[in-house]
mmCIF file of C-alpha atoms and ligand atoms in Angstrom:
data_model
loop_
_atom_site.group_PDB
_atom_site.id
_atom_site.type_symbol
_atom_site.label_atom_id
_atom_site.label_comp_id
_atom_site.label_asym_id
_atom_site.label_seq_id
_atom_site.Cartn_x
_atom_site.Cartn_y
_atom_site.Cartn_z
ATOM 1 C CA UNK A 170 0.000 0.000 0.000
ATOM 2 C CA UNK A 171 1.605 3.451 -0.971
ATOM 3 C CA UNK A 172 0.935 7.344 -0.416
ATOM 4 C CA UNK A 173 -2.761 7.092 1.098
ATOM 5 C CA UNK A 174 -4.701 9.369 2.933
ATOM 6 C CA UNK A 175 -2.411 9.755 5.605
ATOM 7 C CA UNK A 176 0.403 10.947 3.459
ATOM 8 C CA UNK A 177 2.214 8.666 5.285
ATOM 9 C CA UNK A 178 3.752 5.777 2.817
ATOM 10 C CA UNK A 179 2.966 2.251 4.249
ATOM 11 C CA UNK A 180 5.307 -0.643 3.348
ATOM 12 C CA UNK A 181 2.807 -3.285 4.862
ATOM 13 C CA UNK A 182 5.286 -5.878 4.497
ATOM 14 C CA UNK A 183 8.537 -4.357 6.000
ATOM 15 C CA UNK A 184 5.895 -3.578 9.005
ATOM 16 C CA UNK A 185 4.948 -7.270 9.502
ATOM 17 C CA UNK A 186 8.760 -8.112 9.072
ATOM 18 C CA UNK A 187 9.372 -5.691 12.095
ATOM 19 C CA UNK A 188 6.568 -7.298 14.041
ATOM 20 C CA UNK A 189 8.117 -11.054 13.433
ATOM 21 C CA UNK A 190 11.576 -9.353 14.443
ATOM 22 C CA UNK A 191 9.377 -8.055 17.959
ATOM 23 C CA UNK A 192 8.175 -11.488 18.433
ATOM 24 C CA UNK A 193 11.528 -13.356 18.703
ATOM 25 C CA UNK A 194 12.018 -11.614 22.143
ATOM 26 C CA UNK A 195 8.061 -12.856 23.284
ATOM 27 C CA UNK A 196 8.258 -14.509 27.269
ATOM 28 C CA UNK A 197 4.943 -16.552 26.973
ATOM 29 C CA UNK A 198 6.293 -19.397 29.330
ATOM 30 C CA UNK A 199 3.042 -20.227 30.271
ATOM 31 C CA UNK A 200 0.495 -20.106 26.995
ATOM 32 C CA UNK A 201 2.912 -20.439 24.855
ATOM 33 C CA UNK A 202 1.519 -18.197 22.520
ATOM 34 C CA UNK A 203 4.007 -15.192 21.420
ATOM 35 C CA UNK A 204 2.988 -12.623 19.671
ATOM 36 C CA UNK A 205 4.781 -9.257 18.270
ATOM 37 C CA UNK A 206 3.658 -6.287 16.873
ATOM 38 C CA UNK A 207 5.329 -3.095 15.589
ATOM 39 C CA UNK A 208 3.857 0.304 15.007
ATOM 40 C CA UNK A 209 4.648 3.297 13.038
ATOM 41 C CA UNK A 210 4.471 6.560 13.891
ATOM 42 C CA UNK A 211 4.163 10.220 12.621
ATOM 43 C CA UNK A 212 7.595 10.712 11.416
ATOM 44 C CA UNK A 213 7.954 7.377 10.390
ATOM 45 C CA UNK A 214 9.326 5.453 13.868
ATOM 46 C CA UNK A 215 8.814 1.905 14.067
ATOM 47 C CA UNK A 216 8.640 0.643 17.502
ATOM 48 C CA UNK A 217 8.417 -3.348 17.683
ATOM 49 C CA UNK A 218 6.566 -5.492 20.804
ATOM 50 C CA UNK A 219 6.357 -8.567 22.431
ATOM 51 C CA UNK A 220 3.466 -10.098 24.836
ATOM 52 C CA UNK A 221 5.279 -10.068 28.667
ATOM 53 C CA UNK A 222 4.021 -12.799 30.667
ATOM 54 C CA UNK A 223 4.368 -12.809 34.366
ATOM 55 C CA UNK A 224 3.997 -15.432 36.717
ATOM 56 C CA UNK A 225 1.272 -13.581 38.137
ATOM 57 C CA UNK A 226 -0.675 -13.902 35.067
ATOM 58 C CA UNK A 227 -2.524 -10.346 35.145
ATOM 59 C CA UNK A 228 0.537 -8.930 35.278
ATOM 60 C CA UNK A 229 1.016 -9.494 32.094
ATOM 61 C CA UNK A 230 1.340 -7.309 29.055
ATOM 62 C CA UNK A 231 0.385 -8.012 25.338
ATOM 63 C CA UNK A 232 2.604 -6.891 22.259
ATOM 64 C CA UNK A 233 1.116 -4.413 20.731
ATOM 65 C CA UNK A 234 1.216 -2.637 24.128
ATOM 66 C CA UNK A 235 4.504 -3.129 24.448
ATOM 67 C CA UNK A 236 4.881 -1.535 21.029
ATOM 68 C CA UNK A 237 2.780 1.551 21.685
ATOM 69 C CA UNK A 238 4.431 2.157 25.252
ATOM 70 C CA UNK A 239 7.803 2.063 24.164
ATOM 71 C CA UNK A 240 6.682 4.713 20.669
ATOM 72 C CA UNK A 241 4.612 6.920 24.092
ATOM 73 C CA UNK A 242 7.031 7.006 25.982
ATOM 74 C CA UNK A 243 9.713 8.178 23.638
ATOM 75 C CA UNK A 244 7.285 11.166 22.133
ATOM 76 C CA UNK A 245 5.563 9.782 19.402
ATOM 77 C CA UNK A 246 1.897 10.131 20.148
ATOM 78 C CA UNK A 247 0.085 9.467 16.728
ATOM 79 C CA UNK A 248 0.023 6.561 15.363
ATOM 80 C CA UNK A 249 -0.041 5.127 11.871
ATOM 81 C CA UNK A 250 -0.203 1.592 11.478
ATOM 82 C CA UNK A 251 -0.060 -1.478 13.595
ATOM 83 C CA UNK A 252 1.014 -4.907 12.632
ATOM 84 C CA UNK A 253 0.247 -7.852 14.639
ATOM 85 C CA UNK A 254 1.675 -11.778 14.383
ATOM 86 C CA UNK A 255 0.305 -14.193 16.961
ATOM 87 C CA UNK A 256 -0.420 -17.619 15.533
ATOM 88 C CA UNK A 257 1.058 -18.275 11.765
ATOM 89 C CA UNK A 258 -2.222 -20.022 10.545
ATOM 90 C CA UNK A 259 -4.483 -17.766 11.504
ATOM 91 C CA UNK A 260 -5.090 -13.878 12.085
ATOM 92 C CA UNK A 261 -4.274 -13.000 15.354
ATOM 93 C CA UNK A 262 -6.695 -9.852 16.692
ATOM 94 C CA UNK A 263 -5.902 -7.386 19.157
ATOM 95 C CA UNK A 264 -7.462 -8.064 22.535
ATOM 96 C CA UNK A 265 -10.133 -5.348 23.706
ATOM 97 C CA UNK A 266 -7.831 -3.363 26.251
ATOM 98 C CA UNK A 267 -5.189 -3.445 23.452
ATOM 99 C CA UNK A 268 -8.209 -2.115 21.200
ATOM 100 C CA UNK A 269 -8.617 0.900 23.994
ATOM 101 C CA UNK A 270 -5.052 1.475 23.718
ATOM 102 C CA UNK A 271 -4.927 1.450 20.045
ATOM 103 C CA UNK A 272 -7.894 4.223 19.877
ATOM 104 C CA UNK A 273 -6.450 6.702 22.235
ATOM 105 C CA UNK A 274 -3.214 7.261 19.844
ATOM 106 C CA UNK A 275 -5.019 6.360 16.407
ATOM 107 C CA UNK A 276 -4.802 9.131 13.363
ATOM 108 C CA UNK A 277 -7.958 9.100 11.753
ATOM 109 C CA UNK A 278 -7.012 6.490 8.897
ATOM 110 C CA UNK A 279 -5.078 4.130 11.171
ATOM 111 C CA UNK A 280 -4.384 0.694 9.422
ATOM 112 C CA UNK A 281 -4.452 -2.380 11.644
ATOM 113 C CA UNK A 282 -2.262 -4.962 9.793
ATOM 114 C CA UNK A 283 -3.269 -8.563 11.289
ATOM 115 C CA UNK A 284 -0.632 -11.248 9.569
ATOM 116 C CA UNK A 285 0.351 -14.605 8.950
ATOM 117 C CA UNK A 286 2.944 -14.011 7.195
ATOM 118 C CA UNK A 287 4.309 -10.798 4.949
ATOM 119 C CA UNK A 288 2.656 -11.798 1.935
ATOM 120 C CA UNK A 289 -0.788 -12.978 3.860
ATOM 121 C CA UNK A 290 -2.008 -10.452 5.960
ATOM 122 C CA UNK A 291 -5.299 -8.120 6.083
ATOM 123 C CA UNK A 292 -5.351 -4.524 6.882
ATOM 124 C CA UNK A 293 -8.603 -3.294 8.844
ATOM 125 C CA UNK A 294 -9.345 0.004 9.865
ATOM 126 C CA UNK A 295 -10.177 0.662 13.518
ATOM 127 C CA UNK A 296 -13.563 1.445 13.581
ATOM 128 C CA UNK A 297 -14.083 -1.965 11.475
ATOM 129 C CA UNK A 298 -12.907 -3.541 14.878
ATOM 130 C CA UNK A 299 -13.743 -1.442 17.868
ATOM 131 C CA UNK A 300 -17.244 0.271 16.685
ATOM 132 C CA UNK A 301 -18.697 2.948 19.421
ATOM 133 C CA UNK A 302 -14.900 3.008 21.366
ATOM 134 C CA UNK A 303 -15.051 5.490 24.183
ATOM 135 C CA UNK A 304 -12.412 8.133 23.635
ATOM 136 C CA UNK A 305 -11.539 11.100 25.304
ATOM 137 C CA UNK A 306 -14.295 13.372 23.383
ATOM 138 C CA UNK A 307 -16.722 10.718 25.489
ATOM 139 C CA UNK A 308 -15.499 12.944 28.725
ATOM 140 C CA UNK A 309 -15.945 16.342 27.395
HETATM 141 N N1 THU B 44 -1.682 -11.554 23.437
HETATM 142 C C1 THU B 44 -1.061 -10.516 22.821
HETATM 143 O O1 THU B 44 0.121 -10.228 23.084
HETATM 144 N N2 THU B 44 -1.753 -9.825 21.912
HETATM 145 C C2 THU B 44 -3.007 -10.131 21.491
HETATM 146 O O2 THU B 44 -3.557 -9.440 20.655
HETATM 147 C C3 THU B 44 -3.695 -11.284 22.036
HETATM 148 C C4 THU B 44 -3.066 -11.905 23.224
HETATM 149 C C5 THU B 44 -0.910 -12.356 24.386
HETATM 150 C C6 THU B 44 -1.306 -12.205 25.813
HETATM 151 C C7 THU B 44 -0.804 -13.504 26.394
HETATM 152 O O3 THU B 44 0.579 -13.378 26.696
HETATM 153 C C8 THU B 44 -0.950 -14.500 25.251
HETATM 154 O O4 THU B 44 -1.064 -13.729 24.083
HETATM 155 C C9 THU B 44 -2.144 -15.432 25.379
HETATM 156 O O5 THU B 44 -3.307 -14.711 25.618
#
Protein backbone atom coordinates (compact mmCIF):
# COMPACT_ATOMS: atom_id res chain seq x y z
CA UNK A 1 0.00 0.00 0.00
CA UNK A 2 1.61 3.45 -0.97
CA UNK A 3 0.93 7.34 -0.42
CA UNK A 4 -2.76 7.09 1.10
CA UNK A 5 -4.70 9.37 2.93
CA UNK A 6 -2.41 9.76 5.60
CA UNK A 7 0.40 10.95 3.46
CA UNK A 8 2.21 8.67 5.28
CA UNK A 9 3.75 5.78 2.82
CA UNK A 10 2.97 2.25 4.25
CA UNK A 11 5.31 -0.64 3.35
CA UNK A 12 2.81 -3.28 4.86
CA UNK A 13 5.29 -5.88 4.50
CA UNK A 14 8.54 -4.36 6.00
CA UNK A 15 5.90 -3.58 9.00
CA UNK A 16 4.95 -7.27 9.50
CA UNK A 17 8.76 -8.11 9.07
CA UNK A 18 9.37 -5.69 12.10
CA UNK A 19 6.57 -7.30 14.04
CA UNK A 20 8.12 -11.05 13.43
CA UNK A 21 11.58 -9.35 14.44
CA UNK A 22 9.38 -8.05 17.96
CA UNK A 23 8.17 -11.49 18.43
CA UNK A 24 11.53 -13.36 18.70
CA UNK A 25 12.02 -11.61 22.14
CA UNK A 26 8.06 -12.86 23.28
CA UNK A 27 8.26 -14.51 27.27
CA UNK A 28 4.94 -16.55 26.97
CA UNK A 29 6.29 -19.40 29.33
CA UNK A 30 3.04 -20.23 30.27
CA UNK A 31 0.50 -20.11 26.99
CA UNK A 32 2.91 -20.44 24.85
CA UNK A 33 1.52 -18.20 22.52
CA UNK A 34 4.01 -15.19 21.42
CA UNK A 35 2.99 -12.62 19.67
CA UNK A 36 4.78 -9.26 18.27
CA UNK A 37 3.66 -6.29 16.87
CA UNK A 38 5.33 -3.10 15.59
CA UNK A 39 3.86 0.30 15.01
CA UNK A 40 4.65 3.30 13.04
CA UNK A 41 4.47 6.56 13.89
CA UNK A 42 4.16 10.22 12.62
CA UNK A 43 7.59 10.71 11.42
CA UNK A 44 7.95 7.38 10.39
CA UNK A 45 9.33 5.45 13.87
CA UNK A 46 8.81 1.90 14.07
CA UNK A 47 8.64 0.64 17.50
CA UNK A 48 8.42 -3.35 17.68
CA UNK A 49 6.57 -5.49 20.80
CA UNK A 50 6.36 -8.57 22.43
CA UNK A 51 3.47 -10.10 24.84
CA UNK A 52 5.28 -10.07 28.67
CA UNK A 53 4.02 -12.80 30.67
CA UNK A 54 4.37 -12.81 34.37
CA UNK A 55 4.00 -15.43 36.72
CA UNK A 56 1.27 -13.58 38.14
CA UNK A 57 -0.67 -13.90 35.07
CA UNK A 58 -2.52 -10.35 35.15
CA UNK A 59 0.54 -8.93 35.28
CA UNK A 60 1.02 -9.49 32.09
CA UNK A 61 1.34 -7.31 29.05
CA UNK A 62 0.38 -8.01 25.34
CA UNK A 63 2.60 -6.89 22.26
CA UNK A 64 1.12 -4.41 20.73
CA UNK A 65 1.22 -2.64 24.13
CA UNK A 66 4.50 -3.13 24.45
CA UNK A 67 4.88 -1.53 21.03
CA UNK A 68 2.78 1.55 21.68
CA UNK A 69 4.43 2.16 25.25
CA UNK A 70 7.80 2.06 24.16
CA UNK A 71 6.68 4.71 20.67
CA UNK A 72 4.61 6.92 24.09
CA UNK A 73 7.03 7.01 25.98
CA UNK A 74 9.71 8.18 23.64
CA UNK A 75 7.28 11.17 22.13
CA UNK A 76 5.56 9.78 19.40
CA UNK A 77 1.90 10.13 20.15
CA UNK A 78 0.09 9.47 16.73
CA UNK A 79 0.02 6.56 15.36
CA UNK A 80 -0.04 5.13 11.87
CA UNK A 81 -0.20 1.59 11.48
CA UNK A 82 -0.06 -1.48 13.60
CA UNK A 83 1.01 -4.91 12.63
CA UNK A 84 0.25 -7.85 14.64
CA UNK A 85 1.67 -11.78 14.38
CA UNK A 86 0.30 -14.19 16.96
CA UNK A 87 -0.42 -17.62 15.53
CA UNK A 88 1.06 -18.28 11.76
CA UNK A 89 -2.22 -20.02 10.55
CA UNK A 90 -4.48 -17.77 11.50
CA UNK A 91 -5.09 -13.88 12.09
CA UNK A 92 -4.27 -13.00 15.35
CA UNK A 93 -6.70 -9.85 16.69
CA UNK A 94 -5.90 -7.39 19.16
CA UNK A 95 -7.46 -8.06 22.53
CA UNK A 96 -10.13 -5.35 23.71
CA UNK A 97 -7.83 -3.36 26.25
CA UNK A 98 -5.19 -3.45 23.45
CA UNK A 99 -8.21 -2.11 21.20
CA UNK A 100 -8.62 0.90 23.99
CA UNK A 101 -5.05 1.47 23.72
CA UNK A 102 -4.93 1.45 20.04
CA UNK A 103 -7.89 4.22 19.88
CA UNK A 104 -6.45 6.70 22.24
CA UNK A 105 -3.21 7.26 19.84
CA UNK A 106 -5.02 6.36 16.41
CA UNK A 107 -4.80 9.13 13.36
CA UNK A 108 -7.96 9.10 11.75
CA UNK A 109 -7.01 6.49 8.90
CA UNK A 110 -5.08 4.13 11.17
CA UNK A 111 -4.38 0.69 9.42
CA UNK A 112 -4.45 -2.38 11.64
CA UNK A 113 -2.26 -4.96 9.79
CA UNK A 114 -3.27 -8.56 11.29
CA UNK A 115 -0.63 -11.25 9.57
CA UNK A 116 0.35 -14.61 8.95
CA UNK A 117 2.94 -14.01 7.20
CA UNK A 118 4.31 -10.80 4.95
CA UNK A 119 2.66 -11.80 1.94
CA UNK A 120 -0.79 -12.98 3.86
CA UNK A 121 -2.01 -10.45 5.96
CA UNK A 122 -5.30 -8.12 6.08
CA UNK A 123 -5.35 -4.52 6.88
CA UNK A 124 -8.60 -3.29 8.84
CA UNK A 125 -9.35 0.00 9.87
CA UNK A 126 -10.18 0.66 13.52
CA UNK A 127 -13.56 1.45 13.58
CA UNK A 128 -14.08 -1.97 11.47
CA UNK A 129 -12.91 -3.54 14.88
CA UNK A 130 -13.74 -1.44 17.87
CA UNK A 131 -17.24 0.27 16.69
CA UNK A 132 -18.70 2.95 19.42
CA UNK A 133 -14.90 3.01 21.37
CA UNK A 134 -15.05 5.49 24.18
CA UNK A 135 -12.41 8.13 23.64
CA UNK A 136 -11.54 11.10 25.30
CA UNK A 137 -14.29 13.37 23.38
CA UNK A 138 -16.72 10.72 25.49
CA UNK A 139 -15.50 12.94 28.72
CA UNK A 140 -15.95 16.34 27.39
N1 LIG B 1 -1.68 -11.55 23.44
C1 LIG B 1 -1.06 -10.52 22.82
O1 LIG B 1 0.12 -10.23 23.08
N2 LIG B 1 -1.75 -9.82 21.91
C2 LIG B 1 -3.01 -10.13 21.49
O2 LIG B 1 -3.56 -9.44 20.66
C3 LIG B 1 -3.69 -11.28 22.04
C4 LIG B 1 -3.07 -11.91 23.22
C5 LIG B 1 -0.91 -12.36 24.39
C6 LIG B 1 -1.31 -12.21 25.81
C7 LIG B 1 -0.80 -13.50 26.39
O3 LIG B 1 0.58 -13.38 26.70
C8 LIG B 1 -0.95 -14.50 25.25
O4 LIG B 1 -1.06 -13.73 24.08
C9 LIG B 1 -2.14 -15.43 25.38
O5 LIG B 1 -3.31 -14.71 25.62
Amino acid sequence: MQKEETGMNLDCEKLILKAFQGRKNAYAPYSGFKVGAAVLTQGGNIYTGCNIENASYGASNCAERTAIFKAVSEGHKTLYAIAIVGAEDKYTYPCGICRQVISEFASPHMKIILAKNEKEYIVKTLDEIFPGAFTKKNLL
